[in-house]
JSON list of C-alpha atoms in Angstrom, two decimals:
[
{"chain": "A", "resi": 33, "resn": "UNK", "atom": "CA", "xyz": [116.53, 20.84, 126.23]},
{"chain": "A", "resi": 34, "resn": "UNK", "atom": "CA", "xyz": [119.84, 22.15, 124.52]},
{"chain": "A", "resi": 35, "resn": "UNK", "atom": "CA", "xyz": [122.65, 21.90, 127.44]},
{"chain": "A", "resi": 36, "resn": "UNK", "atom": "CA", "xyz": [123.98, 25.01, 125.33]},
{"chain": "A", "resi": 37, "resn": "UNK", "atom": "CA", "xyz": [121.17, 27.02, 125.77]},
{"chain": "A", "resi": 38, "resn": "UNK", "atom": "CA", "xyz": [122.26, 30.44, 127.83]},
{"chain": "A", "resi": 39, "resn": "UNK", "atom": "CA", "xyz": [125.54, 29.69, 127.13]},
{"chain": "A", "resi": 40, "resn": "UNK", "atom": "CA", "xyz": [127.09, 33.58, 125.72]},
{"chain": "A", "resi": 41, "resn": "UNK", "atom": "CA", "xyz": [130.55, 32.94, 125.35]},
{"chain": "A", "resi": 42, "resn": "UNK", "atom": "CA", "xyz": [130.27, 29.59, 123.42]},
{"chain": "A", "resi": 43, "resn": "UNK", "atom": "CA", "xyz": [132.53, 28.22, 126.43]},
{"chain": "A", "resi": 44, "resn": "UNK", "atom": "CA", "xyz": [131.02, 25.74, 127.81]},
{"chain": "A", "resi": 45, "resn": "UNK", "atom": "CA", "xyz": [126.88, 24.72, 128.58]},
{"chain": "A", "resi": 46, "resn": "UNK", "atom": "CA", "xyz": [124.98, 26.98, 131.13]},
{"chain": "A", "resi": 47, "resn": "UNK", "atom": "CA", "xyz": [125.39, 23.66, 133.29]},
{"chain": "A", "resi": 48, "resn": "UNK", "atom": "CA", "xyz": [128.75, 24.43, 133.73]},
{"chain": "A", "resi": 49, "resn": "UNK", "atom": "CA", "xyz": [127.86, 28.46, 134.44]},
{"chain": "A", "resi": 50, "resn": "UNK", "atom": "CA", "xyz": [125.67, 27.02, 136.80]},
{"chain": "A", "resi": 51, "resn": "UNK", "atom": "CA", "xyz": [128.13, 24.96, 138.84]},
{"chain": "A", "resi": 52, "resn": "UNK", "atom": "CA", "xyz": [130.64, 27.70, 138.15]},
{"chain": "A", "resi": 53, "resn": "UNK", "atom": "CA", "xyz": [128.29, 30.44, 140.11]},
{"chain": "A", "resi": 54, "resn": "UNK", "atom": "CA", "xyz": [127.14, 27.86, 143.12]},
{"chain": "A", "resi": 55, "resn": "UNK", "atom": "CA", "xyz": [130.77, 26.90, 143.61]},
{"chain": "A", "resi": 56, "resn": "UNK", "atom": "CA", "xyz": [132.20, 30.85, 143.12]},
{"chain": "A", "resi": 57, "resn": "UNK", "atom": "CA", "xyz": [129.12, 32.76, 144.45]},
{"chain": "A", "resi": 58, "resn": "UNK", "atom": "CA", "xyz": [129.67, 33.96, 148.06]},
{"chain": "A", "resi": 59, "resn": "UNK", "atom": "CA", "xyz": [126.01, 34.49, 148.30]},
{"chain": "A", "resi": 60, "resn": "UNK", "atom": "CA", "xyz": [124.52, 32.78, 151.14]},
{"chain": "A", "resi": 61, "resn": "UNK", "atom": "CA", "xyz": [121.56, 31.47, 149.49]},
{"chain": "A", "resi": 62, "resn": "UNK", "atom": "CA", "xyz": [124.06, 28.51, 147.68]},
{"chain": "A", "resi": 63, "resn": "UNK", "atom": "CA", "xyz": [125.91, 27.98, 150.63]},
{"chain": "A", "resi": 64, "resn": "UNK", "atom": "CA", "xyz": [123.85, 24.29, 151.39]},
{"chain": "A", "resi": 65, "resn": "UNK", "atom": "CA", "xyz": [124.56, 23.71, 147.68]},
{"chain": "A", "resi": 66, "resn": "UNK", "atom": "CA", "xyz": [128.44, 24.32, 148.46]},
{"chain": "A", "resi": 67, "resn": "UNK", "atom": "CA", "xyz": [128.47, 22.01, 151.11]},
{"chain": "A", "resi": 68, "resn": "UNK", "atom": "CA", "xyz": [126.67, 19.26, 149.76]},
{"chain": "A", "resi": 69, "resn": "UNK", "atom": "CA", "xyz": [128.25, 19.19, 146.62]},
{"chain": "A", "resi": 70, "resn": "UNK", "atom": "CA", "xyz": [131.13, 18.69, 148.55]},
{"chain": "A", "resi": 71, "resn": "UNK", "atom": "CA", "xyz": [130.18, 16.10, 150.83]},
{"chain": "A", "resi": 72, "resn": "UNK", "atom": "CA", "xyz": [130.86, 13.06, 149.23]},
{"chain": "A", "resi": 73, "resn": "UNK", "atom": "CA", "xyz": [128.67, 9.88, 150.77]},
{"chain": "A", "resi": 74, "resn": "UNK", "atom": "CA", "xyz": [127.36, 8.80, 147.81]},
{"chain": "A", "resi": 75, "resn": "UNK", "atom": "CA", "xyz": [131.07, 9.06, 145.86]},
{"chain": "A", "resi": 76, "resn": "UNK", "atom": "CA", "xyz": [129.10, 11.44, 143.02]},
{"chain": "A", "resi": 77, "resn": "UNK", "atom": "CA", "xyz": [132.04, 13.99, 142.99]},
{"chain": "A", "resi": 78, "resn": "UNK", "atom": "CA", "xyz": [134.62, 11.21, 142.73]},
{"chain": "A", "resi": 79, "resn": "UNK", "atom": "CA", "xyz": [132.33, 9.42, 139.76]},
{"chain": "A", "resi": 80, "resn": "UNK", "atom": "CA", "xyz": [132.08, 12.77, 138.12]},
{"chain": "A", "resi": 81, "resn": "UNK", "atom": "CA", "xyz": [136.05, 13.39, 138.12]},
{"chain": "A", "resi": 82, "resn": "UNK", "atom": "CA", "xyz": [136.22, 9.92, 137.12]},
{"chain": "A", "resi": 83, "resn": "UNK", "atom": "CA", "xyz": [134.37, 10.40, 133.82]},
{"chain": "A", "resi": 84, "resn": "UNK", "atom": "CA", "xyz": [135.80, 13.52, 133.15]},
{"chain": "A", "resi": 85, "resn": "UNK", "atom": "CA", "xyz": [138.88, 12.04, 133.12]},
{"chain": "A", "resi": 86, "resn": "UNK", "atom": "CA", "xyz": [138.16, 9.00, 131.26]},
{"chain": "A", "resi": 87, "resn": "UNK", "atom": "CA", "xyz": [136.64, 10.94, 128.66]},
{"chain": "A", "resi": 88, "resn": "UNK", "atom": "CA", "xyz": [139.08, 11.40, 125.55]},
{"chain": "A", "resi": 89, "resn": "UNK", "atom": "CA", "xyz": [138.39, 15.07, 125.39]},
{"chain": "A", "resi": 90, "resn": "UNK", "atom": "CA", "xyz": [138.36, 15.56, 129.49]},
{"chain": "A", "resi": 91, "resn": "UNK", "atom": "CA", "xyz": [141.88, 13.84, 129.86]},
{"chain": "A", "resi": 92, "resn": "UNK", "atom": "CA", "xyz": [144.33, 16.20, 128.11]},
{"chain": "A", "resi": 93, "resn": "UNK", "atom": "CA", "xyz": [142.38, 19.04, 130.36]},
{"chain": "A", "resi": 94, "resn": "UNK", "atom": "CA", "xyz": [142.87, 17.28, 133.60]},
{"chain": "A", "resi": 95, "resn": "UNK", "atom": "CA", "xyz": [146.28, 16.36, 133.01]},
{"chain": "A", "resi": 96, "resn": "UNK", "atom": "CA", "xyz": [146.70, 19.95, 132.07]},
{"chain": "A", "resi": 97, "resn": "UNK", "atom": "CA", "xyz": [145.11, 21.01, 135.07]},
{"chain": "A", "resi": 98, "resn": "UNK", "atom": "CA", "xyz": [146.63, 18.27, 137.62]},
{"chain": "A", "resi": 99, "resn": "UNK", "atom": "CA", "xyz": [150.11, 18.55, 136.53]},
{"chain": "A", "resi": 100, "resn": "UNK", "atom": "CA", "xyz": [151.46, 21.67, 138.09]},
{"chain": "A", "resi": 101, "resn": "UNK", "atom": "CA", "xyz": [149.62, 20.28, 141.43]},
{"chain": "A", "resi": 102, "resn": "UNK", "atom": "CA", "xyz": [150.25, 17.10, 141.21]},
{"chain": "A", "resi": 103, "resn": "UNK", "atom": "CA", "xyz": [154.48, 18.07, 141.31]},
{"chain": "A", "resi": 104, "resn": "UNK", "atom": "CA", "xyz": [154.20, 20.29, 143.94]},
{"chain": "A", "resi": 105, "resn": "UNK", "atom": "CA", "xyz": [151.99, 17.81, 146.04]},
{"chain": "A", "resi": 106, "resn": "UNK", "atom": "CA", "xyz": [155.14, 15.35, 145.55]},
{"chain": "A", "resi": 107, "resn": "UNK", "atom": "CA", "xyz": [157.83, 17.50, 146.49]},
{"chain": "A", "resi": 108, "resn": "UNK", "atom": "CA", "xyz": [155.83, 18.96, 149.49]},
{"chain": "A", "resi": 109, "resn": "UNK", "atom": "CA", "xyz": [155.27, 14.85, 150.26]},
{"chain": "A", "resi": 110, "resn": "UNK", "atom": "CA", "xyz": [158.82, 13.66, 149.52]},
{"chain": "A", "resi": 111, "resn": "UNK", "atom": "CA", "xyz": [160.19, 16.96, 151.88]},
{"chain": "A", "resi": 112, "resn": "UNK", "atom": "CA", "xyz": [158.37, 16.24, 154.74]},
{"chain": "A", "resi": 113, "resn": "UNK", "atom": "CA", "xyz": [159.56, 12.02, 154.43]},
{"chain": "A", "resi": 114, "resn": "UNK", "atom": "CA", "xyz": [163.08, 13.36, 153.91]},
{"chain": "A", "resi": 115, "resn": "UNK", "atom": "CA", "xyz": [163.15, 15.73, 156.96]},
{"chain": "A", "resi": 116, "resn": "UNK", "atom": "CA", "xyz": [161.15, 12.68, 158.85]},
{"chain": "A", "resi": 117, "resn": "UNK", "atom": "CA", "xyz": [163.66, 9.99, 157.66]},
{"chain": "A", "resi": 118, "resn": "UNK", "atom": "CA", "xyz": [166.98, 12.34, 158.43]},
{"chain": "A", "resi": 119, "resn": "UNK", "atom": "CA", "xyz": [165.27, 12.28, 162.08]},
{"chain": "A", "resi": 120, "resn": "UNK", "atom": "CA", "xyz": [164.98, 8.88, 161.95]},
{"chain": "A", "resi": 121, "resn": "UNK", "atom": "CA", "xyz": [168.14, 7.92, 161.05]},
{"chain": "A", "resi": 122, "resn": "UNK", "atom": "CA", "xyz": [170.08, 10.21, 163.68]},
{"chain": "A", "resi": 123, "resn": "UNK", "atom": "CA", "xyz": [168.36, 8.61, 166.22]},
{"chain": "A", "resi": 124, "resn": "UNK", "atom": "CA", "xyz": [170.08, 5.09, 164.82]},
{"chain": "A", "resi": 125, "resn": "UNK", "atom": "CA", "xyz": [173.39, 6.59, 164.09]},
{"chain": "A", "resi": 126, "resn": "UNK", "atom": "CA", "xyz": [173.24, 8.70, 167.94]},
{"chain": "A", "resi": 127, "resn": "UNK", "atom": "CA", "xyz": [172.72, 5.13, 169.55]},
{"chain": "A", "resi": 128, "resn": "UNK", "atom": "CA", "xyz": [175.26, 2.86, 167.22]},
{"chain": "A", "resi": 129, "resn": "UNK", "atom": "CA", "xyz": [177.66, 0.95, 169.47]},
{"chain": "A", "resi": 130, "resn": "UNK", "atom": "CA", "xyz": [180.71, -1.37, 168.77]},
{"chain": "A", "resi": 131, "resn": "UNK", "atom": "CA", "xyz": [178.35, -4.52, 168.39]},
{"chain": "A", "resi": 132, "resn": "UNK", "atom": "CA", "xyz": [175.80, -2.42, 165.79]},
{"chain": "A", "resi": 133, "resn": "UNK", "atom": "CA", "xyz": [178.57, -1.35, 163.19]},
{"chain": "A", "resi": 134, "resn": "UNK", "atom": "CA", "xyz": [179.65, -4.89, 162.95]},
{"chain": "A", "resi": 135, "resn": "UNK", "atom": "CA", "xyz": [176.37, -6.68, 161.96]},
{"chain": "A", "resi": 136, "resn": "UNK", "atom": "CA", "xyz": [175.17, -2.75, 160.33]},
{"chain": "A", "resi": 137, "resn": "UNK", "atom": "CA", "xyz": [174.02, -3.09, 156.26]},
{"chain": "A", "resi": 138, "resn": "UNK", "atom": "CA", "xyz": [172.32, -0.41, 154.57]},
{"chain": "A", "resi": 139, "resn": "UNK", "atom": "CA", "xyz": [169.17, -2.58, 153.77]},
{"chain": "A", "resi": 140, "resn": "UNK", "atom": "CA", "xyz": [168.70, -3.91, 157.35]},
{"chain": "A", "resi": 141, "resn": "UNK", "atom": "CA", "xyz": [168.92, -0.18, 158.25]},
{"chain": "A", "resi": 142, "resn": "UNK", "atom": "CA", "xyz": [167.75, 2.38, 155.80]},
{"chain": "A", "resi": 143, "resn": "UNK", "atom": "CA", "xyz": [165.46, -0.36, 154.66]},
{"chain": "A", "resi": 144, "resn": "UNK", "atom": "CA", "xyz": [162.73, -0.22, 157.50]},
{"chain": "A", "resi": 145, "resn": "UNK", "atom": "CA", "xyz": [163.15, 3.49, 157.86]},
{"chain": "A", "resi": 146, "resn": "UNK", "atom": "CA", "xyz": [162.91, 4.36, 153.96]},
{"chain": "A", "resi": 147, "resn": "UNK", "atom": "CA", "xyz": [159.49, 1.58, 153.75]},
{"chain": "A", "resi": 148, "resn": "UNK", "atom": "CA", "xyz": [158.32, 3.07, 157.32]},
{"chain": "A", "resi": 149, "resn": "UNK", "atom": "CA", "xyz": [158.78, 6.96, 157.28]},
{"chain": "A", "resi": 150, "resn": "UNK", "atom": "CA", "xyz": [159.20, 7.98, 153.50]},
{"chain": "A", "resi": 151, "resn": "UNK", "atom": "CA", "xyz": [157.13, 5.41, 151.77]},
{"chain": "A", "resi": 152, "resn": "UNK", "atom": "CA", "xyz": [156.19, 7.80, 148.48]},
{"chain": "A", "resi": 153, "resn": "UNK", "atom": "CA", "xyz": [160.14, 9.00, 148.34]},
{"chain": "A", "resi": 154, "resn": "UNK", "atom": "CA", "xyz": [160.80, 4.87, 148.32]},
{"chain": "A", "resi": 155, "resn": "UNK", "atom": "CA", "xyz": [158.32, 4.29, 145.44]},
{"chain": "A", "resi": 156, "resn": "UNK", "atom": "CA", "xyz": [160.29, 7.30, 143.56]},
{"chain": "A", "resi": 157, "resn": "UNK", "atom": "CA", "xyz": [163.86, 6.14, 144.06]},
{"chain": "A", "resi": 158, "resn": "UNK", "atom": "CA", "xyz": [162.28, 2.49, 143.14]},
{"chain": "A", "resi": 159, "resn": "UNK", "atom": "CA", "xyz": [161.59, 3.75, 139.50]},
{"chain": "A", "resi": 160, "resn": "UNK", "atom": "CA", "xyz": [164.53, 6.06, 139.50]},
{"chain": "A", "resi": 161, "resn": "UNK", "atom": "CA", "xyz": [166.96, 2.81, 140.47]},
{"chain": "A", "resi": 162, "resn": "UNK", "atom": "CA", "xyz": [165.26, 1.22, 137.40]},
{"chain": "A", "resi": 163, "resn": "UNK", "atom": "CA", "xyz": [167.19, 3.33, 134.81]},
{"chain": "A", "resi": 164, "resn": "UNK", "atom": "CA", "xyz": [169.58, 1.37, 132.74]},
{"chain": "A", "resi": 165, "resn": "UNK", "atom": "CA", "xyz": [172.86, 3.16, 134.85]},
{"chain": "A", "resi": 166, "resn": "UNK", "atom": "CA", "xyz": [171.17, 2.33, 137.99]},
{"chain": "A", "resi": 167, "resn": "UNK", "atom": "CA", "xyz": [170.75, -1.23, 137.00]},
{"chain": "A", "resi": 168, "resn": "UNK", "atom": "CA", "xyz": [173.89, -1.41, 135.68]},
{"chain": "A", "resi": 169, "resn": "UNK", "atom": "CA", "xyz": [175.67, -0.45, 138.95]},
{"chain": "A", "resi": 170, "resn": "UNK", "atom": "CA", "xyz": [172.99, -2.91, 140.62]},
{"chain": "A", "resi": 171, "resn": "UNK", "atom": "CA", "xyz": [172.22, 0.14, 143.07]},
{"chain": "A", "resi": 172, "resn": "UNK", "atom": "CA", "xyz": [168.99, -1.03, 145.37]},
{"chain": "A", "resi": 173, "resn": "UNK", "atom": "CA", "xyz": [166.27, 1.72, 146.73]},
{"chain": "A", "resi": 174, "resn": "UNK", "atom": "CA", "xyz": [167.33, 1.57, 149.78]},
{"chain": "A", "resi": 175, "resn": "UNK", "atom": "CA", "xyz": [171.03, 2.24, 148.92]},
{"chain": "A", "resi": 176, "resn": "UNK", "atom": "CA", "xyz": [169.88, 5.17, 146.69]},
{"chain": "A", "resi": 177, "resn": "UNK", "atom": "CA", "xyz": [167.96, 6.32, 149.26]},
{"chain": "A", "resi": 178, "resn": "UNK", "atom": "CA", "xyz": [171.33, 6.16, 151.46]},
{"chain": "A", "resi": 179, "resn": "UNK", "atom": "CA", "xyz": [173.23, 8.35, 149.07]},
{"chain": "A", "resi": 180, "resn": "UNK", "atom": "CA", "xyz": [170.66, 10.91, 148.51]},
{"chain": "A", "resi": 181, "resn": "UNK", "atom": "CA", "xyz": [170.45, 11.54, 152.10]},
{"chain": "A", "resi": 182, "resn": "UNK", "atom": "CA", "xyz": [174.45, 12.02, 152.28]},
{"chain": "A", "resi": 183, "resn": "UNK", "atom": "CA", "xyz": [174.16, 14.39, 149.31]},
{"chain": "A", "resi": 184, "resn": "UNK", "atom": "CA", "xyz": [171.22, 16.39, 150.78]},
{"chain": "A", "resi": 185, "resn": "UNK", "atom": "CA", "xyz": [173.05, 17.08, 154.49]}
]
């Protein structure tokens, strides 16, 4: 059986037509097909995107494909920790008393807050503080993370 038999547009095999039209078609009669395909016990769906992308012709197409999503999924991700460590860190500075401001560092209180609310933001400014001017300075994530947040008020 030749996969590209059917296949009109020399675009791909009529396997992938076929998947195309179950996963496009509004037609009731592949709606099961839908579902299944997308229920994901067995981990078939992730093995298939797995071998896709560890193919040597599959990888330049999902990186292709991924990268536009992939950026906005971050910045959506690293918003929402930003707005939820800014809340975070008003309630600290609303409650600071004499006592706090005298013991207060930034890594005993940014720290927990960054590693607690904004954990994918943390693993960013970790490989941003890893330039060579970041290291030079000796800047830590959680003191990056400080300064961003003054910059972004």
């Amino acid at each position: 059986m030749d996969p590209n038999d059917g296949d009109t547009d020399g675009t791909g095999s009529r396997y992938t037509h076929f998947i195309l039209h179950v996963l496009r078609s509004s037609n009731d009669e592949f709606k099961t097909y839908r579902a299944r395909f997308f229920t994901n016990p067995s981990g078939k769906l992730t093995e298939l995107l797995d071998h896709i992308f560890e193919d040597k012709r599959g990888r330049p197409i999902v990186l292709s494909w991924m990268e536009p999503r992939a950026i906005t999924l971050v910045l959506d991700k690293v918003s929402k920790e930003m707005d939820d460590m800014k809340t975070a860190l008003a309630w600290t500075i609303n409650t600071t008393t004499p006592e706090n401001l005298l013991t207060w560092t930034i890594d005993a209180s940014i720290g927990p807050v960054v590693e607690s609310t904004a954990p994918t933001l943390g693993r960013l400014l970790r490989v941003a503080a890893e330039t060579t001017r970041e290291r030079e300075r000796n800047c830590t994530t959680v003191q990056f993370a400080y300064l961003l947040c003054l910059q972004t008020e």
